[in-house]
């Protein structure tokens, strides 16, 4: 009968594993979206609505003219940039040296780099303050202490950069370690050195291009931590962005929530910008 009609019965295909998992992925994505977007939407509604005047965006208009907003934001961004540069310059060469020349020290380095996670911030600040007081008596005659004093600027506290480097060290180490595990560092370095490349050339032209994702992750973890860090800066007497938000929140609740939303959106925009830049550079190198 099938030959007479020219029709053949096609057996039904079983759904693929990816198709069976897709509804669960949609459910998880929807739950995650609700978890993140509902508090953000509620915060935004709090900043634009009051029972007396209705919907108004005056809280966001006050941000530009608010006293200390531009200064504190610029200070936090400057501290974040300095922290990113310093922690990467300290961590990446040390990790490469351990992997290439002393692989047995990797567990020791891992413990040292993750140690700040188990130290409470209040304890860290107390130890830092004590060290600074003792350093006046012990290190005052040395050129090292004179250099530290010369570097200090009330408008840009270097001591906060040093403190933030310690705080972000575990996150930077984990990001770079994950990136280094995906590549054969020893083979790349030996090949570049056999071709006559210098160590700075190997670091910046061979290793760093293969660590774009890890470097971007480490940079934005550092940026997020510095922009949101409050304890160390407050106890040391400085007023970056997070401390300014807490100060403002005592008198203007809507303005403080508006600033928090703005900082969150700023971090997202910076993340998207850097991701697009890294993606374009990666696409160009693939075409080459």
Short mmCIF file of C-alpha atoms in Angstrom, two decimals:
data_model
loop_
_atom_site.label_atom_id
_atom_site.label_comp_id
_atom_site.label_asym_id
_atom_site.label_seq_id
_atom_site.Cartn_x
_atom_site.Cartn_y
_atom_site.Cartn_z
CA UNK A 1 0.00 0.00 0.00
CA UNK A 2 2.88 2.33 0.77
CA UNK A 3 4.35 1.60 -2.70
CA UNK A 4 1.04 2.42 -4.41
CA UNK A 5 0.56 5.73 -2.67
CA UNK A 6 4.23 6.73 -2.89
CA UNK A 7 4.25 7.59 0.77
CA UNK A 8 6.52 6.02 3.27
CA UNK A 9 6.06 6.09 6.97
CA UNK A 10 8.99 7.96 8.49
CA UNK A 11 9.80 6.77 11.99
CA UNK A 12 9.57 9.47 14.63
CA UNK A 13 12.92 10.68 15.92
CA UNK A 14 13.62 10.61 19.59
CA UNK A 15 14.37 14.04 21.06
CA UNK A 16 18.06 14.71 21.48
CA UNK A 17 19.59 15.07 24.97
CA UNK A 18 20.11 18.79 24.35
CA UNK A 19 16.43 19.22 23.49
CA UNK A 20 15.41 17.35 26.65
CA UNK A 21 17.65 19.59 28.78
CA UNK A 22 16.42 22.82 27.20
CA UNK A 23 13.26 23.24 29.34
CA UNK A 24 15.33 22.87 32.51
CA UNK A 25 17.78 25.46 31.24
CA UNK A 26 14.92 27.88 30.60
CA UNK A 27 13.56 27.28 34.09
CA UNK A 28 16.95 27.89 35.69
CA UNK A 29 17.48 31.01 33.58
CA UNK A 30 14.03 32.33 34.51
CA UNK A 31 14.63 31.73 38.23
CA UNK A 32 18.03 33.45 38.03
CA UNK A 33 16.49 36.40 36.18
CA UNK A 34 13.77 36.74 38.84
CA UNK A 35 16.35 36.47 41.61
CA UNK A 36 18.46 39.31 40.19
CA UNK A 37 15.92 41.54 38.44
CA UNK A 38 13.17 41.70 41.07
CA UNK A 39 15.38 43.31 43.78
CA UNK A 40 16.91 45.60 41.18
CA UNK A 41 13.48 46.62 39.89
CA UNK A 42 12.20 47.18 43.42
CA UNK A 43 15.22 49.37 44.18
CA UNK A 44 14.70 51.37 41.01
CA UNK A 45 11.00 51.86 41.84
CA UNK A 46 11.96 53.09 45.30
CA UNK A 47 14.20 55.74 43.77
CA UNK A 48 11.61 57.10 41.31
CA UNK A 49 8.33 56.86 43.25
CA UNK A 50 7.05 58.62 46.36
CA UNK A 51 3.45 58.54 47.61
CA UNK A 52 3.29 62.34 47.77
CA UNK A 53 4.77 63.36 44.39
CA UNK A 54 4.39 60.17 42.36
CA UNK A 55 6.99 59.18 39.78
CA UNK A 56 10.00 61.47 39.65
CA UNK A 57 13.62 61.05 38.52
CA UNK A 58 14.90 63.84 40.76
CA UNK A 59 17.10 61.42 42.73
CA UNK A 60 19.12 60.67 39.62
CA UNK A 61 19.30 64.35 38.75
CA UNK A 62 20.82 65.09 42.15
CA UNK A 63 23.67 62.67 41.53
CA UNK A 64 25.56 65.03 39.24
CA UNK A 65 25.37 67.93 41.68
CA UNK A 66 25.71 65.88 44.89
CA UNK A 67 28.68 66.93 47.00
CA UNK A 68 31.48 64.39 46.88
CA UNK A 69 29.96 62.14 44.20
CA UNK A 70 32.43 62.88 41.40
CA UNK A 71 35.39 63.05 43.78
CA UNK A 72 34.64 59.74 45.50
CA UNK A 73 33.86 57.94 42.23
CA UNK A 74 37.07 59.22 40.63
CA UNK A 75 39.04 58.16 43.71
CA UNK A 76 37.58 54.64 43.64
CA UNK A 77 38.22 54.24 39.91
CA UNK A 78 41.81 55.46 40.34
CA UNK A 79 42.37 53.09 43.26
CA UNK A 80 40.88 50.24 41.22
CA UNK A 81 43.15 50.95 38.24
CA UNK A 82 46.26 51.15 40.44
CA UNK A 83 45.28 47.97 42.29
CA UNK A 84 44.72 46.07 39.04
CA UNK A 85 48.09 47.08 37.63
CA UNK A 86 50.01 46.37 40.84
CA UNK A 87 48.41 43.02 41.65
CA UNK A 88 48.88 41.73 38.10
CA UNK A 89 52.52 42.87 38.01
CA UNK A 90 53.14 41.06 41.30
CA UNK A 91 51.09 37.91 40.75
CA UNK A 92 51.58 36.93 37.10
CA UNK A 93 55.43 36.88 37.02
CA UNK A 94 55.50 35.07 40.39
CA UNK A 95 53.07 32.40 39.18
CA UNK A 96 55.04 31.92 35.96
CA UNK A 97 58.32 31.63 37.88
CA UNK A 98 56.85 29.01 40.20
CA UNK A 99 55.41 26.99 37.31
CA UNK A 100 58.63 27.08 35.29
CA UNK A 101 61.39 26.88 37.88
CA UNK A 102 59.91 25.72 41.21
CA UNK A 103 56.75 23.65 40.67
CA UNK A 104 57.03 22.18 44.17
CA UNK A 105 56.28 25.62 45.61
CA UNK A 106 52.85 25.80 43.98
CA UNK A 107 51.01 24.54 47.10
CA UNK A 108 52.88 27.06 49.25
CA UNK A 109 52.03 29.90 46.89
CA UNK A 110 48.40 28.82 46.73
CA UNK A 111 48.12 28.86 50.52
CA UNK A 112 49.78 32.27 50.78
CA UNK A 113 47.61 33.80 48.05
CA UNK A 114 44.35 32.45 49.48
CA UNK A 115 45.21 33.30 53.09
CA UNK A 116 43.43 36.72 53.02
CA UNK A 117 40.11 34.88 52.65
CA UNK A 118 40.33 33.58 56.24
CA UNK A 119 41.39 36.91 57.77
CA UNK A 120 38.40 39.09 58.80
CA UNK A 121 38.58 42.63 57.37
CA UNK A 122 38.41 44.20 60.84
CA UNK A 123 41.40 42.11 61.94
CA UNK A 124 43.27 43.04 58.77
CA UNK A 125 42.66 46.74 59.36
CA UNK A 126 43.74 46.47 63.00
CA UNK A 127 46.97 44.76 61.99
CA UNK A 128 47.57 47.32 59.24
CA UNK A 129 47.06 50.23 61.63
CA UNK A 130 49.41 48.68 64.18
CA UNK A 131 52.05 48.10 61.49
CA UNK A 132 51.82 51.71 60.38
CA UNK A 133 52.26 52.96 63.96
CA UNK A 134 55.22 50.66 64.61
CA UNK A 135 56.74 51.53 61.25
CA UNK A 136 57.13 55.15 62.30
CA UNK A 137 59.59 54.10 65.02
CA UNK A 138 61.33 51.19 63.28
CA UNK A 139 61.53 52.24 59.64
CA UNK A 140 61.74 56.01 59.99
CA UNK A 141 65.55 56.21 59.46
CA UNK A 142 65.45 53.98 56.35
CA UNK A 143 65.06 55.15 52.72
CA UNK A 144 62.12 52.74 52.35
CA UNK A 145 60.04 54.67 54.87
CA UNK A 146 61.02 57.96 53.27
CA UNK A 147 59.85 56.63 49.92
CA UNK A 148 56.51 55.62 51.41
CA UNK A 149 56.06 59.05 52.96
CA UNK A 150 56.92 60.74 49.67
CA UNK A 151 54.40 58.56 47.82
CA UNK A 152 51.56 59.37 50.19
CA UNK A 153 48.98 61.80 48.87
CA UNK A 154 45.79 62.72 50.76
CA UNK A 155 43.96 62.78 47.44
CA UNK A 156 45.20 59.33 46.46
CA UNK A 157 46.03 57.11 49.47
CA UNK A 158 48.65 54.56 48.45
CA UNK A 159 48.02 52.61 51.65
CA UNK A 160 44.56 51.71 50.33
CA UNK A 161 46.10 50.37 47.12
CA UNK A 162 48.42 48.13 49.15
CA UNK A 163 45.52 46.95 51.30
CA UNK A 164 43.33 46.24 48.28
CA UNK A 165 46.13 44.24 46.65
CA UNK A 166 46.10 41.91 49.64
CA UNK A 167 42.30 41.65 49.65
CA UNK A 168 41.97 40.82 45.95
CA UNK A 169 44.95 38.47 45.85
CA UNK A 170 42.89 35.25 46.28
CA UNK A 171 40.51 36.14 43.43
CA UNK A 172 43.29 37.22 41.09
CA UNK A 173 45.27 34.09 41.86
CA UNK A 174 42.30 31.80 41.13
CA UNK A 175 41.53 33.57 37.85
CA UNK A 176 45.12 33.45 36.61
CA UNK A 177 45.60 29.87 37.80
CA UNK A 178 42.53 28.77 35.83
CA UNK A 179 43.90 30.52 32.73
CA UNK A 180 47.38 29.03 33.11
CA UNK A 181 45.94 25.52 33.48
CA UNK A 182 44.43 25.76 29.98
CA UNK A 183 47.79 26.32 28.27
CA UNK A 184 51.16 24.59 28.11
CA UNK A 185 53.25 27.36 29.63
CA UNK A 186 56.54 25.50 29.57
CA UNK A 187 56.30 24.61 25.87
CA UNK A 188 55.34 28.15 24.85
CA UNK A 189 58.15 29.71 26.89
CA UNK A 190 60.79 27.26 25.67
CA UNK A 191 59.74 27.74 22.04
CA UNK A 192 59.85 31.53 22.34
CA UNK A 193 63.20 31.47 24.14
CA UNK A 194 64.71 29.12 21.56
CA UNK A 195 63.68 31.59 18.86
CA UNK A 196 65.62 34.35 20.63
CA UNK A 197 62.77 36.13 22.44
CA UNK A 198 63.63 38.02 25.61
CA UNK A 199 61.79 37.44 28.87
CA UNK A 200 59.73 40.68 28.63
CA UNK A 201 58.78 39.73 25.06
CA UNK A 202 57.75 36.24 26.22
CA UNK A 203 55.64 37.69 29.01
CA UNK A 204 53.82 40.42 27.08
CA UNK A 205 53.65 38.91 23.58
CA UNK A 206 53.34 35.18 24.26
CA UNK A 207 51.82 34.61 27.71
CA UNK A 208 49.54 37.64 28.13
CA UNK A 209 47.68 37.22 24.78
CA UNK A 210 46.78 33.66 25.81
CA UNK A 211 45.47 34.87 29.17
CA UNK A 212 43.00 37.51 27.98
CA UNK A 213 39.96 35.90 29.60
CA UNK A 214 41.77 35.24 32.86
CA UNK A 215 43.18 38.78 32.97
CA UNK A 216 39.75 40.27 32.22
CA UNK A 217 38.16 38.18 34.99
CA UNK A 218 40.85 39.17 37.48
CA UNK A 219 40.55 42.84 36.53
CA UNK A 220 36.80 42.98 36.96
CA UNK A 221 36.82 41.05 40.21
CA UNK A 222 39.30 43.63 41.45
CA UNK A 223 37.19 46.51 40.12
CA UNK A 224 34.04 45.18 41.76
CA UNK A 225 35.79 44.64 45.11
CA UNK A 226 37.41 48.08 45.17
CA UNK A 227 34.19 49.88 44.23
CA UNK A 228 32.27 48.05 46.94
CA UNK A 229 34.87 47.89 49.73
CA UNK A 230 33.86 49.81 52.85
CA UNK A 231 35.51 48.45 56.01
CA UNK A 232 39.18 49.15 55.28
CA UNK A 233 38.64 52.61 53.79
CA UNK A 234 36.25 53.70 56.52
CA UNK A 235 38.41 52.57 59.43
CA UNK A 236 41.51 54.16 57.90
CA UNK A 237 39.65 57.46 57.53
CA UNK A 238 39.27 57.74 53.74
CA UNK A 239 36.13 58.34 51.69
CA UNK A 240 36.02 56.45 48.41
CA UNK A 241 32.79 55.62 46.62
CA UNK A 242 31.40 52.97 49.00
CA UNK A 243 32.06 55.10 52.09
CA UNK A 244 30.41 58.10 50.41
CA UNK A 245 27.31 56.01 49.65
CA UNK A 246 26.98 55.03 53.33
CA UNK A 247 27.50 58.64 54.39
CA UNK A 248 24.81 59.90 52.04
CA UNK A 249 22.37 57.14 52.96
CA UNK A 250 22.01 58.55 56.46
CA UNK A 251 20.16 61.61 55.18
CA UNK A 252 19.00 60.79 51.62
CA UNK A 253 17.80 57.23 51.19
CA UNK A 254 16.61 57.56 47.59
CA UNK A 255 19.88 59.17 46.53
CA UNK A 256 21.98 56.40 48.09
CA UNK A 257 19.95 53.66 46.37
CA UNK A 258 20.18 55.56 43.07
CA UNK A 259 23.97 55.72 43.47
CA UNK A 260 24.11 51.97 44.17
CA UNK A 261 22.10 51.22 41.03
CA UNK A 262 24.30 53.55 39.03
CA UNK A 263 27.48 51.86 40.29
CA UNK A 264 26.05 48.44 39.41
CA UNK A 265 25.18 49.58 35.90
CA UNK A 266 28.61 51.18 35.55
CA UNK A 267 30.33 47.90 36.39
CA UNK A 268 28.12 46.05 33.89
CA UNK A 269 28.90 48.56 31.15
CA UNK A 270 32.63 48.33 31.83
CA UNK A 271 32.39 44.54 31.74
CA UNK A 272 30.56 44.59 28.42
CA UNK A 273 33.02 47.09 26.97
CA UNK A 274 36.09 45.09 27.94
CA UNK A 275 34.47 41.81 26.85
CA UNK A 276 33.73 43.27 23.42
CA UNK A 277 37.28 44.64 23.13
CA UNK A 278 38.81 41.30 24.09
CA UNK A 279 36.45 39.50 21.72
CA UNK A 280 37.41 41.75 18.79
CA UNK A 281 41.14 41.30 19.44
CA UNK A 282 40.69 37.53 19.69
CA UNK A 283 38.79 37.51 16.39
CA UNK A 284 41.51 39.51 14.68
CA UNK A 285 44.25 37.14 15.84
CA UNK A 286 42.22 34.14 14.67
CA UNK A 287 41.88 35.69 11.21
CA UNK A 288 45.63 36.34 11.13
#
